[in-house]
Coordinates of C-alpha atoms in Angstrom, one line a residue:
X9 CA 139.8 77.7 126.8
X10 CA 138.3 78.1 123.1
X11 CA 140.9 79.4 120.9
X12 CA 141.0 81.8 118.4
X13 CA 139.6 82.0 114.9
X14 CA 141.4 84.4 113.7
X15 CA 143.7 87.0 114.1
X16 CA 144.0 90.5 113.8
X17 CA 147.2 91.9 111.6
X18 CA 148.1 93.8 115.3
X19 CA 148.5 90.6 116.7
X20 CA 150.1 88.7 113.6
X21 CA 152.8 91.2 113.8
X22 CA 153.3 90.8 117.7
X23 CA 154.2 87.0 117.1
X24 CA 156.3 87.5 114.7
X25 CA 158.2 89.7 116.6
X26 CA 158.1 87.3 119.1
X27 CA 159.4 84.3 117.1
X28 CA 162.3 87.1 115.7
X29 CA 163.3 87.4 119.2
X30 CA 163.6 83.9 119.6
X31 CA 160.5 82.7 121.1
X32 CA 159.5 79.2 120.3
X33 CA 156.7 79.0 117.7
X34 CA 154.8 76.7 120.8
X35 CA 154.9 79.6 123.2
X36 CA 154.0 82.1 120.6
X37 CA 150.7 79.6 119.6
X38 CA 150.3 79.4 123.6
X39 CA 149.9 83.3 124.3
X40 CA 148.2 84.2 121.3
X41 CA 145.4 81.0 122.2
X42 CA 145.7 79.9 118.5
X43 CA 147.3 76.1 117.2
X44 CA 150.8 75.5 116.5
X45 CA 150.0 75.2 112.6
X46 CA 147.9 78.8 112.7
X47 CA 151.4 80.1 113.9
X48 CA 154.0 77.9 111.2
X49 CA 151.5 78.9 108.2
X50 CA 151.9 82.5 109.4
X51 CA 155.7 82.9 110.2
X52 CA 156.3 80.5 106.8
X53 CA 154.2 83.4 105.1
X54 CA 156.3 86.1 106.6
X55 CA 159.3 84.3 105.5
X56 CA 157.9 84.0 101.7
X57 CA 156.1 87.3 101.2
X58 CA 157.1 89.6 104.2
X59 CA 153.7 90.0 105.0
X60 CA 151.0 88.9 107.5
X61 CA 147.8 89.6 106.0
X62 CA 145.4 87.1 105.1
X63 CA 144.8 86.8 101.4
X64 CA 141.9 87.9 99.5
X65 CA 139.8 84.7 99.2
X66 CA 137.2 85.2 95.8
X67 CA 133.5 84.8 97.1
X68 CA 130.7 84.7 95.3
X69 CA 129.0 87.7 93.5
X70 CA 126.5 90.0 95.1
X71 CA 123.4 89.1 93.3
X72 CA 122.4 92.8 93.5
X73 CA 123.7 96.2 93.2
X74 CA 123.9 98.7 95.6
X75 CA 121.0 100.8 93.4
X76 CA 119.1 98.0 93.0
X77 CA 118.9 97.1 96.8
X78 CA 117.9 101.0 97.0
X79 CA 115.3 100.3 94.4
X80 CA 113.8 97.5 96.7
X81 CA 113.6 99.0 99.5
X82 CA 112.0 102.2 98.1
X83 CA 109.5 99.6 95.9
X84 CA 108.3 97.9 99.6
X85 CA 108.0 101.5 101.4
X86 CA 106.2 103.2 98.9
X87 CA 104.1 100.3 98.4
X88 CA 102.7 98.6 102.1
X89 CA 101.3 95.7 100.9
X90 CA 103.5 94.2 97.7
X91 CA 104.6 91.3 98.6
X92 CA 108.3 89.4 98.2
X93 CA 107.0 87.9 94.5
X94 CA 106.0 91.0 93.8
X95 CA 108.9 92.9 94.6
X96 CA 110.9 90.1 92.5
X97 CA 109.1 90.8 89.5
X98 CA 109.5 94.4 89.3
X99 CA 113.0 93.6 89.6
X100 CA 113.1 91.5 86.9
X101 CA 111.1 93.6 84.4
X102 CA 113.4 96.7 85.6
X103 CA 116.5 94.9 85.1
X104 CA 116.2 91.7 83.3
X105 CA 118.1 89.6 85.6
X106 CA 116.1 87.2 88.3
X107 CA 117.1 86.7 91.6
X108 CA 115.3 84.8 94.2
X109 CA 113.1 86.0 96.2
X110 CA 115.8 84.8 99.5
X111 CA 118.1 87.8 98.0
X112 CA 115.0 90.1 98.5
X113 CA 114.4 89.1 101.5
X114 CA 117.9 89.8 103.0
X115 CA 118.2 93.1 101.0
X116 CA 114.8 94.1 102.9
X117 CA 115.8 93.0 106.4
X118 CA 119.1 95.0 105.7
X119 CA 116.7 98.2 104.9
X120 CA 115.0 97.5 108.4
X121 CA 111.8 96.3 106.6
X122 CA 110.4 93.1 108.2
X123 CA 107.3 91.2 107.6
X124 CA 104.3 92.3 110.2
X125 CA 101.2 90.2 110.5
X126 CA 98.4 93.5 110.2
X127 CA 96.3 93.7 112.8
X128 CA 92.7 93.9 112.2
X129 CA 91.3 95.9 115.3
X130 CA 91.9 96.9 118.3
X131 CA 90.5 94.6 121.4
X132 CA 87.3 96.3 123.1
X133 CA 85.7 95.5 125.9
X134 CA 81.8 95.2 126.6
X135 CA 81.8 99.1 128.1
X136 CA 83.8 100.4 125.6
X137 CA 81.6 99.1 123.1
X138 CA 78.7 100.6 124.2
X139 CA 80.4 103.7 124.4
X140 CA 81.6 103.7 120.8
X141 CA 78.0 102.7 120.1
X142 CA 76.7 105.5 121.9
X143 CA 78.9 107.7 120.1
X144 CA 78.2 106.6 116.7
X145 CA 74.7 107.0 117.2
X146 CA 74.9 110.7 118.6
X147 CA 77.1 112.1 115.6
X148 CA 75.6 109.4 112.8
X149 CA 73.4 112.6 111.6
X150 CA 75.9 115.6 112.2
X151 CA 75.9 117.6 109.1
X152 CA 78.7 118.9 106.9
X153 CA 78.3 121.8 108.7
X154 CA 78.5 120.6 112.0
X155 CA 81.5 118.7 111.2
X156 CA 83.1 121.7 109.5
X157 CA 83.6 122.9 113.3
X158 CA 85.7 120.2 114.7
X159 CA 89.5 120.3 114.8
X160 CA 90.6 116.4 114.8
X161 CA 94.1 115.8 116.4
X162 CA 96.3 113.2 117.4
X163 CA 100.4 112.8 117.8
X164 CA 102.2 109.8 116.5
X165 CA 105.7 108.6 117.3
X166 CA 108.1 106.7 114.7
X167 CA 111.5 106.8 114.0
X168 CA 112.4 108.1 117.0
X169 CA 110.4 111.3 116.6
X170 CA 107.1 112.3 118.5
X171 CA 105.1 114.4 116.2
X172 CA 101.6 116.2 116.5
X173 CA 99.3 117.7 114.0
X174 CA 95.7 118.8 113.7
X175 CA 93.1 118.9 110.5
X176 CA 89.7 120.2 109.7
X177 CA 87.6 121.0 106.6
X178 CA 89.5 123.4 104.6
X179 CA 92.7 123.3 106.3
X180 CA 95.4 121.8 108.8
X181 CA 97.6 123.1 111.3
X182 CA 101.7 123.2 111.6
X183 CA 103.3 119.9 112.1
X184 CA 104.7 120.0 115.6
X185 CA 107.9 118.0 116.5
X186 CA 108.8 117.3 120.2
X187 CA 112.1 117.7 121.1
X188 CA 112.9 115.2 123.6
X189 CA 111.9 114.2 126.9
X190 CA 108.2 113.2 127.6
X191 CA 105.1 114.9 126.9
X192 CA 103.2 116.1 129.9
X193 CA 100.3 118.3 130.6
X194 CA 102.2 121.1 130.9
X195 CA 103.9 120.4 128.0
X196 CA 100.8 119.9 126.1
X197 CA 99.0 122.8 127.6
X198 CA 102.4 125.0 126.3
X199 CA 103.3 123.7 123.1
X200 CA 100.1 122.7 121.7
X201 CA 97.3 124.5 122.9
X202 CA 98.1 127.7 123.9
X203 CA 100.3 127.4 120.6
X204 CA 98.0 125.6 117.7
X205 CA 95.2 125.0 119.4
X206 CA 94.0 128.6 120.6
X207 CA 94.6 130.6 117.5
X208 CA 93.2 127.6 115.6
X209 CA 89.7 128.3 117.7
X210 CA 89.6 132.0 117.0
X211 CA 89.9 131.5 113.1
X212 CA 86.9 129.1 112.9
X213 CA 84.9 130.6 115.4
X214 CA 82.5 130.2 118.4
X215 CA 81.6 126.9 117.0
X216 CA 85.0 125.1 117.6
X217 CA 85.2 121.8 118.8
X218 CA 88.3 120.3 120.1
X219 CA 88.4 116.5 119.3
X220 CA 92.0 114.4 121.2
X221 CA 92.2 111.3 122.6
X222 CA 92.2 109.9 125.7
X223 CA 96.2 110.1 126.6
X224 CA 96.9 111.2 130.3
X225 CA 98.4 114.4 129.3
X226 CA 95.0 115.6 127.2
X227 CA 93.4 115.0 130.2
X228 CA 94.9 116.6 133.0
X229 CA 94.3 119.4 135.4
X230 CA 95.9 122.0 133.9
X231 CA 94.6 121.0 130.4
X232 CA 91.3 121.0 131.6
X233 CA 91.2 124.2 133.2
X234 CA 93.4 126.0 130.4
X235 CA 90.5 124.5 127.9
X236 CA 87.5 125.8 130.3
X237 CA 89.6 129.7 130.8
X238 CA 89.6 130.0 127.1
X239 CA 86.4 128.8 126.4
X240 CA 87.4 125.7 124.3
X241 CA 84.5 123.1 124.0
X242 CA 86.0 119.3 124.0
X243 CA 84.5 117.0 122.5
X244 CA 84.1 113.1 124.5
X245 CA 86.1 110.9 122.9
X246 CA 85.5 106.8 123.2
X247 CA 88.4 105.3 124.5
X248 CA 90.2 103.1 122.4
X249 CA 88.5 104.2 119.0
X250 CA 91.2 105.0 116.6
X251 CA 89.2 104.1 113.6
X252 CA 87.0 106.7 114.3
X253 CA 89.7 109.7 114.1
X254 CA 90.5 110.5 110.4
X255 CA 93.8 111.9 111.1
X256 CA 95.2 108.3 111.6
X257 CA 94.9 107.7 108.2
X258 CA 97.1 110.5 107.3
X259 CA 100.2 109.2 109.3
X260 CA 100.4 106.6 106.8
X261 CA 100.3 108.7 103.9
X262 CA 103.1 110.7 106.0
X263 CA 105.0 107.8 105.9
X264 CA 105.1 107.0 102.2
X265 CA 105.8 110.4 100.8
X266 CA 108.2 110.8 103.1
X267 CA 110.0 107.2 102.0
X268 CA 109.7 108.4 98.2
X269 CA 112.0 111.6 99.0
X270 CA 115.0 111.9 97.0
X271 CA 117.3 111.5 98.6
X272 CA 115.9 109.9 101.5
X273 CA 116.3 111.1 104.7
X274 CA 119.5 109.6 106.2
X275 CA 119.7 111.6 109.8
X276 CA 117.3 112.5 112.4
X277 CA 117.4 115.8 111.6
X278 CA 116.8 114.9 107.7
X279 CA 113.6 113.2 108.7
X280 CA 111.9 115.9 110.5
X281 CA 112.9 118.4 107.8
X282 CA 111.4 116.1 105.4
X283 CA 107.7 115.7 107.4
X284 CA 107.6 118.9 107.8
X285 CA 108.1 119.5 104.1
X286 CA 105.7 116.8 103.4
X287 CA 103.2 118.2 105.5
X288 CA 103.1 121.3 104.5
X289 CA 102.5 120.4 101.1
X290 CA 99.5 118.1 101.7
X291 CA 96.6 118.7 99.7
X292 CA 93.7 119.8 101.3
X293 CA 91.1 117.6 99.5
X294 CA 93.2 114.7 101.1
X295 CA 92.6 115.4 104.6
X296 CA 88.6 116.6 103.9
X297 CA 88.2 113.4 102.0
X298 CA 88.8 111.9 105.5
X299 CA 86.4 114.1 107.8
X300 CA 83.8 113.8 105.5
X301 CA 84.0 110.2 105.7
X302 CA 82.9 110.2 109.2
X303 CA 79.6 109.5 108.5
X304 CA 80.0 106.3 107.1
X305 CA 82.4 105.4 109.9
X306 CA 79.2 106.2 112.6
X307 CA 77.1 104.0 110.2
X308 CA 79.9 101.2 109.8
X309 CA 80.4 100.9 113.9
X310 CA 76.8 101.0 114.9
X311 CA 75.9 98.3 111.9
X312 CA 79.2 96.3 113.3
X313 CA 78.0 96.9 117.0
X314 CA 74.8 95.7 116.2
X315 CA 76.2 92.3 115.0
X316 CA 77.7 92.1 117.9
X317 CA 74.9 92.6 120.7
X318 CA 72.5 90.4 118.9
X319 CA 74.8 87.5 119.5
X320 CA 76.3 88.0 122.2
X321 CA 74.0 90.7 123.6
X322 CA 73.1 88.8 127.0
X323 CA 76.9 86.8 127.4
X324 CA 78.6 90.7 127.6
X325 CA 76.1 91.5 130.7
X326 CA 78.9 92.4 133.4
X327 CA 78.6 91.1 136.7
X328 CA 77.2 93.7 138.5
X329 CA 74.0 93.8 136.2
X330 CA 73.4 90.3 136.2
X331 CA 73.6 90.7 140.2
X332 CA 70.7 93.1 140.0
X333 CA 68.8 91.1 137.5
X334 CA 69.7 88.2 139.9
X335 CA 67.5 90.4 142.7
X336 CA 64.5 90.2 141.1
X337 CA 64.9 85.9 140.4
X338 CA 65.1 83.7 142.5
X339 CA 68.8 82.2 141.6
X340 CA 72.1 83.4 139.3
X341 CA 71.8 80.5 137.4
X342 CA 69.3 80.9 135.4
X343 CA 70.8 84.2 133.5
X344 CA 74.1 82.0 133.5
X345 CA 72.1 79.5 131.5
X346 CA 70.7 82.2 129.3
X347 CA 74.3 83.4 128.6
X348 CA 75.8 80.1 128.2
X349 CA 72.8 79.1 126.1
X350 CA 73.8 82.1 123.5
X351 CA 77.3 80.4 124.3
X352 CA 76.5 77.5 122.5
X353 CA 74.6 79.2 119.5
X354 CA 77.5 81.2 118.3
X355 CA 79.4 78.0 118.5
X356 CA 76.8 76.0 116.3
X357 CA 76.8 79.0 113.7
X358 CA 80.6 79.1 113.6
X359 CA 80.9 75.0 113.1
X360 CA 78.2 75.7 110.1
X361 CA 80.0 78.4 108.4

């Protein structure tokens, strides 16, 4: 059996009470699961000092204050991509004392910030890339107008809070917090449309246009045929585009004025009074800087889809079409060698570059 490291001050009291009651110093060491010495050193200090407790034993300086570890962590949330050098800098032109950039990293870990690698897009398959193709090309010429219509939403959960919010030219709706348990259809169909959604419609007019995701609860039954009793035109959504929804790009700005609160917000209730103090303060020109970006997003995905096909154009033919084009030749093999012809192009290109 491992013995002990140390002991608390309940049970250095309980031996000595032991040893006063004539217990062997052995036996005391035995029940306790500690060494013979551990128990001399500490019935030789009760004899000295009347006490038990372990002395204070000097270690080395903190290299920072608690303010300054504050100051840190506020510098890395209100700033996404600084880096540990960085962050060591500011804290030597703010204070005038270096530390190393180990003592950063600790102080950020203890804040609950860690390093993430950022990830550049999200994996698409070859139907979903037609379909974001498809869609880029049908709204690429919608006019400011046309856009002005559409009410872009989408929920996001952090920090142990599921929140939902919706934007459009000129305005924005409530910040909606769900409290607890999971968000269903009826749930959705409840506390979002009937709620947000519907008076949301009436104010823009006959025009509105309800853009959200894909997310089984947006798409059930009741959803669909609460949307179709009002009179609520969706609009089709590619799955798996969130670069395409400019109300993503808001969450992060949620995010950082929410870190720069002073105080920050130290419960969960203290964080969902602060977004929805944040949100209700955000400028309008932020969020119809985003819509009217959409444009250049339909441009940017049909330019990037582009790249794509004419690489890789006859390699992302699924099985089933190259079955049908295999009807009308007389073997499989030869669009396979067409394929893994294109194959072996994109791998001479990438060598080059």
């Amino acid at each position: 059996m491992s013995q002990r490291r140390r002991l608390p001050n309940s049970l250095r009291w309980r031996a000595v009470r032991w040893m006063e009651m004539g217990l062997s110093q052995a036996d005391a060491a035995r029940r306790l699961n500690v060494s013979r010495s551990a128990v001399q050193r500490l019935w030789d200090r009760y004899q000295s000092e009347d006490s038990v407790s372990r002395r204070p034993v000097p270690g080395q300086l903190r290299a920072t204050t608690p303010a300054e570890d504050r100051f840190l962590a506020l510098s890395a949330r209100r700033r996404r991509t600084t880096t540990v050098p960085q962050l060591v800098a500011d804290h030597f032109q703010a204070s005038g004392r270096r530390i190393s950039a180990t003592t950063v990293r600790n102080r950020l870990h203890n804040a609950g910030l860690y390093a993430r690698r950022p990830v550049v897009c999200v994996p698409l398959n070859g139907r979903q890339r037609r379909n974001h193709l498809c869609w880029a090309r049908e709204h690429v010429s919608w006019t400011q107008q046309q856009w002005a219509s559409v009410l872009f939403t989408d929920d996001y959960r952090g920090g142990g809070i599921l929140v939902w919010a919706g934007i459009s030219l000129g305005g924005h709706t409530d910040l909606h917090v769900f409290h607890g348990g999971t968000v269903t259809g009826l749930r959705y169909r409840d506390e979002i449309l009937d709620t947000y959604v519907r008076p949301y419609a009436a104010a823009i007019g006959n025009d509105f246009i309800l853009m959200d995701d894909n997310a089984r609860p947006h798409r059930a039954r009741i959803v669909e045929e609460y949307l179709e009793d009002h009179g609520l035109e969706r609009m089709e959504w590619p799955a798996r585009s969130p670069d395409l929804n400019p109300i993503e790009h808001l969450w992060d700005y949620l995010g950082r004025e929410v870190a720069a609160l002073n105080p920050p917000p130290r419960s969960l209730h203290e964080l969902k009074q602060g977004l929805l103090c944040v949100w209700s303060s955000l400028p309008i020109p932020v969020s119809d800087n985003l819509i009217n970006s959409m444009g250049n997003r339909c441009r940017q995905c049909i330019q990037v889809n582009k790249r794509i096909y004419a690489f890789m154009g006859p390699y992302l033919l699924t099985n089933r079409t190259k079955q049908k084009l295999a009807k009308g030749t007389k073997s499989l093999g030869m669009i396979r060698g067409i394929c893994f012809d294109y194959y072996i192009l994109i791998f001479q290109l990438v060598k080059k570059i």
